[in-house]
Amino acid sequence: MSKERHPLTQFTLNMLPFADAASEGLPIGRLLRLSLFQVSVGMATVMLLGTLNRVMIVELSVPAMLVAIMIALPVLVAPFRALLGFRSDTHKSAIGWKRVPYLWFGTLYQFGGLAIMPFSLILLSGDQTHGPEWAGEAFAAVAFVMTGLGLHMTQTAGLALASDKATDETRPRVVALLYVMFLVGMGISALVFGWLLSDFSKFRLIQVVQGAAVMTLLLNVIALWKQEQMAPMSREERAVPRPAFREAWADLMSGGQAGRLLAVVALGTCAFSMQDVLLEPYGGQILGLSVAATTLVTALWAGGALIGFALAARWLANGADPVRLAAQACMAGVVAFSAIVFSAPFETATLFYAGAAMIGYGAGLFAVSTLTSAMMLSKTTSAGAGLALGAWGAAQATAAGVGIALGGTIRDGVTQIASTGALGPGLNTPFIGYTMVYHIEIAILFATLVAIGPLVRVGRPKPVADQKFGLAEFPS
């Protein structure tokens, strides 16, 4: 006979955030502990894309082109997420662990990259009296690659482990919790790093970055501790050859839908990402907004993304077709970028802010919808969830990096050409560089809609209650 809970105790548990994400195989305490790996991933993301970006350019006077190359190196590792997911699906060990070894080695790569990074950056800035000049560039590249590899390996294995432990009913809420913890890790880390480096010195840089390395190790060890049960395998079981990645990939692509879905993910993510480094400068340079006013853009974008995430979860639970939701997200993006473009001639910050929030909403809805489609693909082939969702993560992360690089490059190139008068006196303005990027993003979103078309199911969508999104699915 089960023991009845006291009504007051039940009320208290129900009031806890994400209390309904717990299940028998993944209690709330264990789930919260597991989610700490997302905090470390968020911290590393802020370190790579935010804090060190500014420090290298401003305080260390590293050329911007070299900084861009270093920041792009972790993106080069992203395509290997599919392979990492497949290897964790099929990993064999004497004690039966599948995900924990990849979590652990990902943690070590992440720790090692951050540990050597500050010394590498100091050498990169030219502050050296002995040794070859290329040493700084070489060691900095190694540090960024190691950190990026560790980040992707940790996140892929950790999210796959969470999906393994969650039930079909709780999986959407588990992913929501992990996504929120990623944002929490980014937000807290950004504030702490900014505060600690406000009085900058090279010694302080070493302390902060290596402190982040130690925190990464501590958080991830706590997260993975006793999360995966031992299931010893016999020598005969371990001797059975694992399936080849090439065969598993061919099986995933055999249905004809996987390749098109990955193309949709790449196109849509690139379209939503090209503006990532341009929105705040656009508000300041074109609309004349203050630093405090443009900072609000990030908050509006994040709020819109969370709304898109929450609405997608509700609509999918009610039987919506994820492919149709992805198409709706693209249309929301078209409206959003149009609002951004028209905010300059109308000289209204309100339209600009509305467009920023709508971009976040469209990006969040698009990510969740395509993620759900990837999970459905993994159930129609013999390929494991790690492979299917690793492929989704690889396409998403790679396209995001490419989109960010394209956005900045196109804006600078068009602005330079316009400043020479080659486009005529009417277009000799900084506005033309930004608006060219936004118009290209709108065009790519329409191309994404064309690619989505053959994926849409004919007739009334069937309920997808047994295919709710939520796995490793979610890289970032």
mmCIF file of N, CA, C and O in Angstrom, residues 286-365:
data_model
loop_
_atom_site.group_PDB
_atom_site.id
_atom_site.type_symbol
_atom_site.label_atom_id
_atom_site.label_comp_id
_atom_site.label_asym_id
_atom_site.label_seq_id
_atom_site.Cartn_x
_atom_site.Cartn_y
_atom_site.Cartn_z
ATOM 1 N N ILE A 286 22.156 53.416 -35.853
ATOM 2 C CA ILE A 286 21.118 53.873 -36.783
ATOM 3 C C ILE A 286 19.978 54.595 -36.062
ATOM 4 O O ILE A 286 19.497 55.635 -36.518
ATOM 5 N N LEU A 287 19.539 54.052 -34.931
ATOM 6 C CA LEU A 287 18.424 54.650 -34.202
ATOM 7 C C LEU A 287 18.864 55.597 -33.098
ATOM 8 O O LEU A 287 18.030 56.273 -32.497
ATOM 9 N N GLY A 288 20.179 55.644 -32.803
ATOM 10 C CA GLY A 288 20.696 56.554 -31.792
ATOM 11 C C GLY A 288 20.323 56.185 -30.370
ATOM 12 O O GLY A 288 20.231 57.064 -29.503
ATOM 13 N N LEU A 289 20.123 54.913 -30.082
ATOM 14 C CA LEU A 289 19.757 54.479 -28.742
ATOM 15 C C LEU A 289 20.995 54.414 -27.851
ATOM 16 O O LEU A 289 22.104 54.178 -28.315
ATOM 17 N N SER A 290 20.789 54.597 -26.546
ATOM 18 C CA SER A 290 21.882 54.533 -25.589
ATOM 19 C C SER A 290 22.301 53.086 -25.351
ATOM 20 O O SER A 290 21.616 52.145 -25.770
ATOM 21 N N VAL A 291 23.413 52.910 -24.638
ATOM 22 C CA VAL A 291 23.885 51.566 -24.318
ATOM 23 C C VAL A 291 22.844 50.821 -23.487
ATOM 24 O O VAL A 291 22.552 49.640 -23.713
ATOM 25 N N ALA A 292 22.263 51.516 -22.504
ATOM 26 C CA ALA A 292 21.243 50.878 -21.665
ATOM 27 C C ALA A 292 20.030 50.472 -22.495
ATOM 28 O O ALA A 292 19.436 49.414 -22.281
ATOM 29 N N ALA A 293 19.662 51.316 -23.463
ATOM 30 C CA ALA A 293 18.483 51.023 -24.293
ATOM 31 C C ALA A 293 18.733 49.837 -25.213
ATOM 32 O O ALA A 293 17.841 49.007 -25.420
ATOM 33 N N THR A 294 19.933 49.745 -25.762
ATOM 34 C CA THR A 294 20.216 48.615 -26.653
ATOM 35 C C THR A 294 20.406 47.310 -25.875
ATOM 36 O O THR A 294 20.186 46.223 -26.412
ATOM 37 N N THR A 295 20.831 47.414 -24.614
ATOM 38 C CA THR A 295 20.973 46.209 -23.793
ATOM 39 C C THR A 295 19.622 45.520 -23.614
ATOM 40 O O THR A 295 19.551 44.295 -23.468
ATOM 41 N N LEU A 296 18.550 46.307 -23.647
ATOM 42 C CA LEU A 296 17.210 45.738 -23.504
ATOM 43 C C LEU A 296 16.879 44.774 -24.633
ATOM 44 O O LEU A 296 16.048 43.879 -24.467
ATOM 45 N N VAL A 297 17.548 44.934 -25.777
ATOM 46 C CA VAL A 297 17.273 44.080 -26.939
ATOM 47 C C VAL A 297 17.523 42.611 -26.613
ATOM 48 O O VAL A 297 16.729 41.734 -26.963
ATOM 49 N N THR A 298 18.623 42.340 -25.913
ATOM 50 C CA THR A 298 18.952 40.957 -25.569
ATOM 51 C C THR A 298 17.876 40.346 -24.683
ATOM 52 O O THR A 298 17.480 39.184 -24.861
ATOM 53 N N ALA A 299 17.393 41.134 -23.720
ATOM 54 C CA ALA A 299 16.344 40.638 -22.829
ATOM 55 C C ALA A 299 15.056 40.359 -23.601
ATOM 56 O O ALA A 299 14.383 39.345 -23.364
ATOM 57 N N LEU A 300 14.706 41.235 -24.543
ATOM 58 C CA LEU A 300 13.501 41.030 -25.344
ATOM 59 C C LEU A 300 13.644 39.808 -26.238
ATOM 60 O O LEU A 300 12.701 39.023 -26.394
ATOM 61 N N TRP A 301 14.817 39.629 -26.827
ATOM 62 C CA TRP A 301 15.057 38.455 -27.662
ATOM 63 C C TRP A 301 14.913 37.177 -26.845
ATOM 64 O O TRP A 301 14.255 36.222 -27.272
ATOM 65 N N ALA A 302 15.533 37.158 -25.658
ATOM 66 C CA ALA A 302 15.456 35.964 -24.810
ATOM 67 C C ALA A 302 14.022 35.697 -24.367
ATOM 68 O O ALA A 302 13.565 34.548 -24.341
ATOM 69 N N GLY A 303 13.282 36.767 -24.021
ATOM 70 C CA GLY A 303 11.890 36.591 -23.629
ATOM 71 C C GLY A 303 11.043 36.037 -24.757
ATOM 72 O O GLY A 303 10.213 35.141 -24.561
ATOM 73 N N GLY A 304 11.267 36.536 -25.974
ATOM 74 C CA GLY A 304 10.542 36.012 -27.128
ATOM 75 C C GLY A 304 10.867 34.559 -27.392
ATOM 76 O O GLY A 304 9.981 33.757 -27.729
ATOM 77 N N ALA A 305 12.153 34.184 -27.221
ATOM 78 C CA ALA A 305 12.551 32.791 -27.432
ATOM 79 C C ALA A 305 11.877 31.862 -26.432
ATOM 80 O O ALA A 305 11.411 30.776 -26.782
ATOM 81 N N LEU A 306 11.792 32.286 -25.176
ATOM 82 C CA LEU A 306 11.143 31.453 -24.155
ATOM 83 C C LEU A 306 9.651 31.312 -24.434
ATOM 84 O O LEU A 306 9.067 30.249 -24.209
ATOM 85 N N ILE A 307 9.023 32.386 -24.928
ATOM 86 C CA ILE A 307 7.601 32.294 -25.283
ATOM 87 C C ILE A 307 7.408 31.309 -26.429
ATOM 88 O O ILE A 307 6.497 30.472 -26.418
ATOM 89 N N GLY A 308 8.269 31.393 -27.454
ATOM 90 C CA GLY A 308 8.188 30.442 -28.558
ATOM 91 C C GLY A 308 8.405 29.015 -28.097
ATOM 92 O O GLY A 308 7.709 28.095 -28.541
ATOM 93 N N PHE A 309 9.331 28.831 -27.171
ATOM 94 C CA PHE A 309 9.612 27.505 -26.623
ATOM 95 C C PHE A 309 8.390 26.957 -25.893
ATOM 96 O O PHE A 309 7.987 25.797 -26.075
ATOM 97 N N ALA A 310 7.778 27.795 -25.050
ATOM 98 C CA ALA A 310 6.629 27.347 -24.254
ATOM 99 C C ALA A 310 5.417 27.055 -25.139
ATOM 100 O O ALA A 310 4.721 26.047 -24.946
ATOM 101 N N LEU A 311 5.148 27.925 -26.109
ATOM 102 C CA LEU A 311 3.991 27.716 -26.985
ATOM 103 C C LEU A 311 4.183 26.474 -27.849
ATOM 104 O O LEU A 311 3.222 25.730 -28.108
ATOM 105 N N ALA A 312 5.408 26.234 -28.304
ATOM 106 C CA ALA A 312 5.672 25.038 -29.101
ATOM 107 C C ALA A 312 5.374 23.782 -28.291
ATOM 108 O O ALA A 312 4.776 22.823 -28.797
ATOM 109 N N ALA A 313 5.788 23.777 -27.013
ATOM 110 C CA ALA A 313 5.519 22.613 -26.169
ATOM 111 C C ALA A 313 4.021 22.367 -26.050
ATOM 112 O O ALA A 313 3.556 21.224 -26.126
ATOM 113 N N ARG A 314 3.254 23.429 -25.888
ATOM 114 C CA ARG A 314 1.797 23.276 -25.727
ATOM 115 C C ARG A 314 1.157 22.816 -27.026
ATOM 116 O O ARG A 314 0.312 21.904 -27.023
ATOM 117 N N TRP A 315 1.525 23.433 -28.135
ATOM 118 C CA TRP A 315 0.905 23.077 -29.412
ATOM 119 C C TRP A 315 1.265 21.648 -29.824
ATOM 120 O O TRP A 315 0.415 20.920 -30.342
ATOM 121 N N LEU A 316 2.501 21.253 -29.587
ATOM 122 C CA LEU A 316 2.903 19.894 -29.942
ATOM 123 C C LEU A 316 2.171 18.859 -29.095
ATOM 124 O O LEU A 316 1.793 17.798 -29.580
ATOM 125 N N ALA A 317 1.963 19.181 -27.825
ATOM 126 C CA ALA A 317 1.229 18.260 -26.960
ATOM 127 C C ALA A 317 -0.220 18.111 -27.410
ATOM 128 O O ALA A 317 -0.846 17.071 -27.180
ATOM 129 N N ASN A 318 -0.741 19.139 -28.073
ATOM 130 C CA ASN A 318 -2.119 19.091 -28.566
ATOM 131 C C ASN A 318 -2.222 18.514 -29.980
ATOM 132 O O ASN A 318 -3.294 18.569 -30.583
ATOM 133 N N GLY A 319 -1.122 17.999 -30.516
ATOM 134 C CA GLY A 319 -1.179 17.316 -31.800
ATOM 135 C C GLY A 319 -0.777 18.132 -33.002
ATOM 136 O O GLY A 319 -1.044 17.730 -34.137
ATOM 137 N N ALA A 320 -0.125 19.289 -32.801
ATOM 138 C CA ALA A 320 0.286 20.107 -33.948
ATOM 139 C C ALA A 320 1.415 19.425 -34.720
ATOM 140 O O ALA A 320 2.223 18.685 -34.154
ATOM 141 N N ASP A 321 1.463 19.668 -36.009
ATOM 142 C CA ASP A 321 2.521 19.135 -36.863
ATOM 143 C C ASP A 321 3.767 20.002 -36.677
ATOM 144 O O ASP A 321 3.741 21.210 -36.940
ATOM 145 N N PRO A 322 4.884 19.433 -36.227
ATOM 146 C CA PRO A 322 6.081 20.247 -35.992
ATOM 147 C C PRO A 322 6.602 20.930 -37.251
ATOM 148 O O PRO A 322 7.171 22.026 -37.170
ATOM 149 N N VAL A 323 6.402 20.316 -38.407
ATOM 150 C CA VAL A 323 6.878 20.932 -39.644
ATOM 151 C C VAL A 323 6.074 22.202 -39.951
ATOM 152 O O VAL A 323 6.623 23.219 -40.379
ATOM 153 N N ARG A 324 4.774 22.142 -39.726
ATOM 154 C CA ARG A 324 3.947 23.340 -39.934
ATOM 155 C C ARG A 324 4.334 24.446 -38.952
ATOM 156 O O ARG A 324 4.323 25.643 -39.292
ATOM 157 N N LEU A 325 4.672 24.070 -37.719
ATOM 158 C CA LEU A 325 5.108 25.066 -36.744
ATOM 159 C C LEU A 325 6.425 25.704 -37.182
ATOM 160 O O LEU A 325 6.635 26.904 -36.975
ATOM 161 N N ALA A 326 7.315 24.921 -37.781
ATOM 162 C CA ALA A 326 8.567 25.483 -38.288
ATOM 163 C C ALA A 326 8.291 26.503 -39.391
ATOM 164 O O ALA A 326 8.945 27.549 -39.476
ATOM 165 N N ALA A 327 7.301 26.214 -40.235
ATOM 166 C CA ALA A 327 6.920 27.167 -41.281
ATOM 167 C C ALA A 327 6.353 28.445 -40.668
ATOM 168 O O ALA A 327 6.649 29.557 -41.127
ATOM 169 N N GLN A 328 5.539 28.306 -39.616
ATOM 170 C CA GLN A 328 5.021 29.487 -38.929
ATOM 171 C C GLN A 328 6.156 30.310 -38.326
ATOM 172 O O GLN A 328 6.111 31.549 -38.319
ATOM 173 N N ALA A 329 7.173 29.627 -37.810
ATOM 174 C CA ALA A 329 8.316 30.340 -37.237
ATOM 175 C C ALA A 329 9.033 31.162 -38.309
ATOM 176 O O ALA A 329 9.464 32.297 -38.061
ATOM 177 N N CYS A 330 9.166 30.602 -39.509
ATOM 178 C CA CYS A 330 9.805 31.336 -40.604
ATOM 179 C C CYS A 330 9.002 32.585 -40.964
ATOM 180 O O CYS A 330 9.570 33.663 -41.206
ATOM 181 N N MET A 331 7.686 32.468 -41.004
ATOM 182 C CA MET A 331 6.850 33.634 -41.302
ATOM 183 C C MET A 331 6.971 34.685 -40.200
ATOM 184 O O MET A 331 6.983 35.889 -40.474
ATOM 185 N N ALA A 332 7.048 34.234 -38.950
ATOM 186 C CA ALA A 332 7.255 35.184 -37.854
ATOM 187 C C ALA A 332 8.584 35.914 -38.033
ATOM 188 O O ALA A 332 8.696 37.123 -37.764
ATOM 189 N N GLY A 333 9.614 35.198 -38.514
ATOM 190 C CA GLY A 333 10.896 35.829 -38.776
ATOM 191 C C GLY A 333 10.826 36.864 -39.874
ATOM 192 O O GLY A 333 11.456 37.930 -39.787
ATOM 193 N N VAL A 334 10.062 36.590 -40.931
ATOM 194 C CA VAL A 334 9.888 37.560 -42.023
ATOM 195 C C VAL A 334 9.265 38.855 -41.487
ATOM 196 O O VAL A 334 9.725 39.964 -41.792
ATOM 197 N N VAL A 335 8.227 38.716 -40.670
ATOM 198 C CA VAL A 335 7.587 39.894 -40.074
ATOM 199 C C VAL A 335 8.568 40.638 -39.168
ATOM 200 O O VAL A 335 8.642 41.872 -39.171
ATOM 201 N N ALA A 336 9.349 39.877 -38.388
ATOM 202 C CA ALA A 336 10.280 40.482 -37.439
ATOM 203 C C ALA A 336 11.355 41.303 -38.149
ATOM 204 O O ALA A 336 11.620 42.457 -37.780
ATOM 205 N N PHE A 337 11.981 40.739 -39.161
ATOM 206 C CA PHE A 337 13.040 41.464 -39.862
ATOM 207 C C PHE A 337 12.482 42.650 -40.650
ATOM 208 O O PHE A 337 13.167 43.672 -40.810
ATOM 209 N N SER A 338 11.258 42.533 -41.124
ATOM 210 C CA SER A 338 10.620 43.677 -41.784
ATOM 211 C C SER A 338 10.423 44.821 -40.785
ATOM 212 O O SER A 338 10.641 45.996 -41.119
ATOM 213 N N ALA A 339 10.033 44.479 -39.557
ATOM 214 C CA ALA A 339 9.857 45.503 -38.524
ATOM 215 C C ALA A 339 11.182 46.186 -38.206
ATOM 216 O O ALA A 339 11.240 47.418 -38.023
ATOM 217 N N ILE A 340 12.263 45.413 -38.150
ATOM 218 C CA ILE A 340 13.580 45.989 -37.882
ATOM 219 C C ILE A 340 13.970 46.969 -38.995
ATOM 220 O O ILE A 340 14.464 48.072 -38.741
ATOM 221 N N VAL A 341 13.742 46.574 -40.242
ATOM 222 C CA VAL A 341 14.106 47.425 -41.376
ATOM 223 C C VAL A 341 13.311 48.727 -41.355
ATOM 224 O O VAL A 341 13.866 49.824 -41.533
ATOM 225 N N PHE A 342 12.000 48.656 -41.098
ATOM 226 C CA PHE A 342 11.147 49.851 -41.142
ATOM 227 C C PHE A 342 11.303 50.725 -39.905
ATOM 228 O O PHE A 342 10.841 51.875 -39.901
ATOM 229 N N SER A 343 11.947 50.221 -38.855
ATOM 230 C CA SER A 343 12.109 51.049 -37.652
ATOM 231 C C SER A 343 13.009 52.251 -37.902
ATOM 232 O O SER A 343 12.868 53.282 -37.244
ATOM 233 N N ALA A 344 13.949 52.146 -38.863
ATOM 234 C CA ALA A 344 14.846 53.269 -39.159
ATOM 235 C C ALA A 344 14.139 54.402 -39.900
ATOM 236 O O ALA A 344 14.159 55.548 -39.441
ATOM 237 N N PRO A 345 13.478 54.144 -41.050
ATOM 238 C CA PRO A 345 12.794 55.263 -41.726
ATOM 239 C C PRO A 345 11.656 55.856 -40.907
ATOM 240 O O PRO A 345 11.382 57.060 -41.009
ATOM 241 N N PHE A 346 10.993 55.043 -40.086
ATOM 242 C CA PHE A 346 9.929 55.568 -39.230
ATOM 243 C C PHE A 346 10.467 56.178 -37.937
ATOM 244 O O PHE A 346 9.707 56.795 -37.182
ATOM 245 N N GLU A 347 11.776 55.989 -37.685
ATOM 246 C CA GLU A 347 12.446 56.530 -36.498
ATOM 247 C C GLU A 347 11.690 56.174 -35.217
ATOM 248 O O GLU A 347 11.387 57.031 -34.381
ATOM 249 N N THR A 348 11.391 54.900 -35.056
ATOM 250 C CA THR A 348 10.666 54.444 -33.876
ATOM 251 C C THR A 348 11.391 53.268 -33.226
ATOM 252 O O THR A 348 11.652 52.248 -33.885
ATOM 253 N N ALA A 349 11.721 53.429 -31.958
ATOM 254 C CA ALA A 349 12.371 52.349 -31.217
ATOM 255 C C ALA A 349 11.372 51.252 -30.871
ATOM 256 O O ALA A 349 11.760 50.090 -30.695
ATOM 257 N N THR A 350 10.094 51.604 -30.779
ATOM 258 C CA THR A 350 9.078 50.615 -30.425
ATOM 259 C C THR A 350 9.023 49.490 -31.462
ATOM 260 O O THR A 350 8.955 48.306 -31.122
ATOM 261 N N LEU A 351 9.055 49.869 -32.741
ATOM 262 C CA LEU A 351 9.038 48.871 -33.806
ATOM 263 C C LEU A 351 10.306 48.014 -33.766
ATOM 264 O O LEU A 351 10.264 46.804 -34.025
ATOM 265 N N PHE A 352 11.411 48.647 -33.422
ATOM 266 C CA PHE A 352 12.676 47.925 -33.302
ATOM 267 C C PHE A 352 12.615 46.889 -32.181
ATOM 268 O O PHE A 352 13.009 45.729 -32.358
ATOM 269 N N TYR A 353 12.097 47.281 -31.032
ATOM 270 C CA TYR A 353 11.986 46.362 -29.906
ATOM 271 C C TYR A 353 11.014 45.223 -30.210
ATOM 272 O O TYR A 353 11.261 44.064 -29.860
ATOM 273 N N ALA A 354 9.908 45.552 -30.869
ATOM 274 C CA ALA A 354 8.935 44.513 -31.231
ATOM 275 C C ALA A 354 9.554 43.506 -32.190
ATOM 276 O O ALA A 354 9.348 42.291 -32.074
ATOM 277 N N GLY A 355 10.350 44.003 -33.145
ATOM 278 C CA GLY A 355 11.018 43.109 -34.078
ATOM 279 C C GLY A 355 12.019 42.202 -33.383
ATOM 280 O O GLY A 355 12.122 41.012 -33.702
ATOM 281 N N ALA A 356 12.752 42.739 -32.407
ATOM 282 C CA ALA A 356 13.728 41.927 -31.671
ATOM 283 C C ALA A 356 13.041 40.798 -30.905
ATOM 284 O O ALA A 356 13.508 39.652 -30.897
ATOM 285 N N ALA A 357 11.920 41.125 -30.247
ATOM 286 C CA ALA A 357 11.177 40.090 -29.514
ATOM 287 C C ALA A 357 10.617 39.040 -30.465
ATOM 288 O O ALA A 357 10.631 37.838 -30.164
ATOM 289 N N MET A 358 10.149 39.480 -31.633
ATOM 290 C CA MET A 358 9.589 38.545 -32.609
ATOM 291 C C MET A 358 10.677 37.640 -33.200
ATOM 292 O O MET A 358 10.432 36.463 -33.484
ATOM 293 N N ILE A 359 11.895 38.161 -33.367
ATOM 294 C CA ILE A 359 13.002 37.326 -33.844
ATOM 295 C C ILE A 359 13.272 36.211 -32.836
ATOM 296 O O ILE A 359 13.452 35.040 -33.204
ATOM 297 N N GLY A 360 13.294 36.556 -31.551
ATOM 298 C CA GLY A 360 13.491 35.540 -30.528
ATOM 299 C C GLY A 360 12.385 34.503 -30.534
ATOM 300 O O GLY A 360 12.647 33.296 -30.422
ATOM 301 N N TYR A 361 11.146 34.966 -30.698
ATOM 302 C CA TYR A 361 10.005 34.041 -30.743
ATOM 303 C C TYR A 361 10.135 33.084 -31.926
ATOM 304 O O TYR A 361 9.970 31.869 -31.781
ATOM 305 N N GLY A 362 10.445 33.620 -33.101
ATOM 306 C CA GLY A 362 10.576 32.774 -34.282
ATOM 307 C C GLY A 362 11.725 31.785 -34.158
ATOM 308 O O GLY A 362 11.590 30.611 -34.523
ATOM 309 N N ALA A 363 12.853 32.249 -33.624
ATOM 310 C CA ALA A 363 14.006 31.361 -33.474
ATOM 311 C C ALA A 363 13.714 30.236 -32.490
ATOM 312 O O ALA A 363 14.076 29.079 -32.726
ATOM 313 N N GLY A 364 13.054 30.556 -31.373
ATOM 314 C CA GLY A 364 12.719 29.531 -30.394
ATOM 315 C C GLY A 364 11.731 28.516 -30.936
ATOM 316 O O GLY A 364 11.905 27.302 -30.763
ATOM 317 N N LEU A 365 10.694 28.991 -31.618
ATOM 318 C CA LEU A 365 9.689 28.098 -32.194
ATOM 319 C C LEU A 365 10.300 27.221 -33.273
ATOM 320 O O LEU A 365 10.004 26.018 -33.364
#
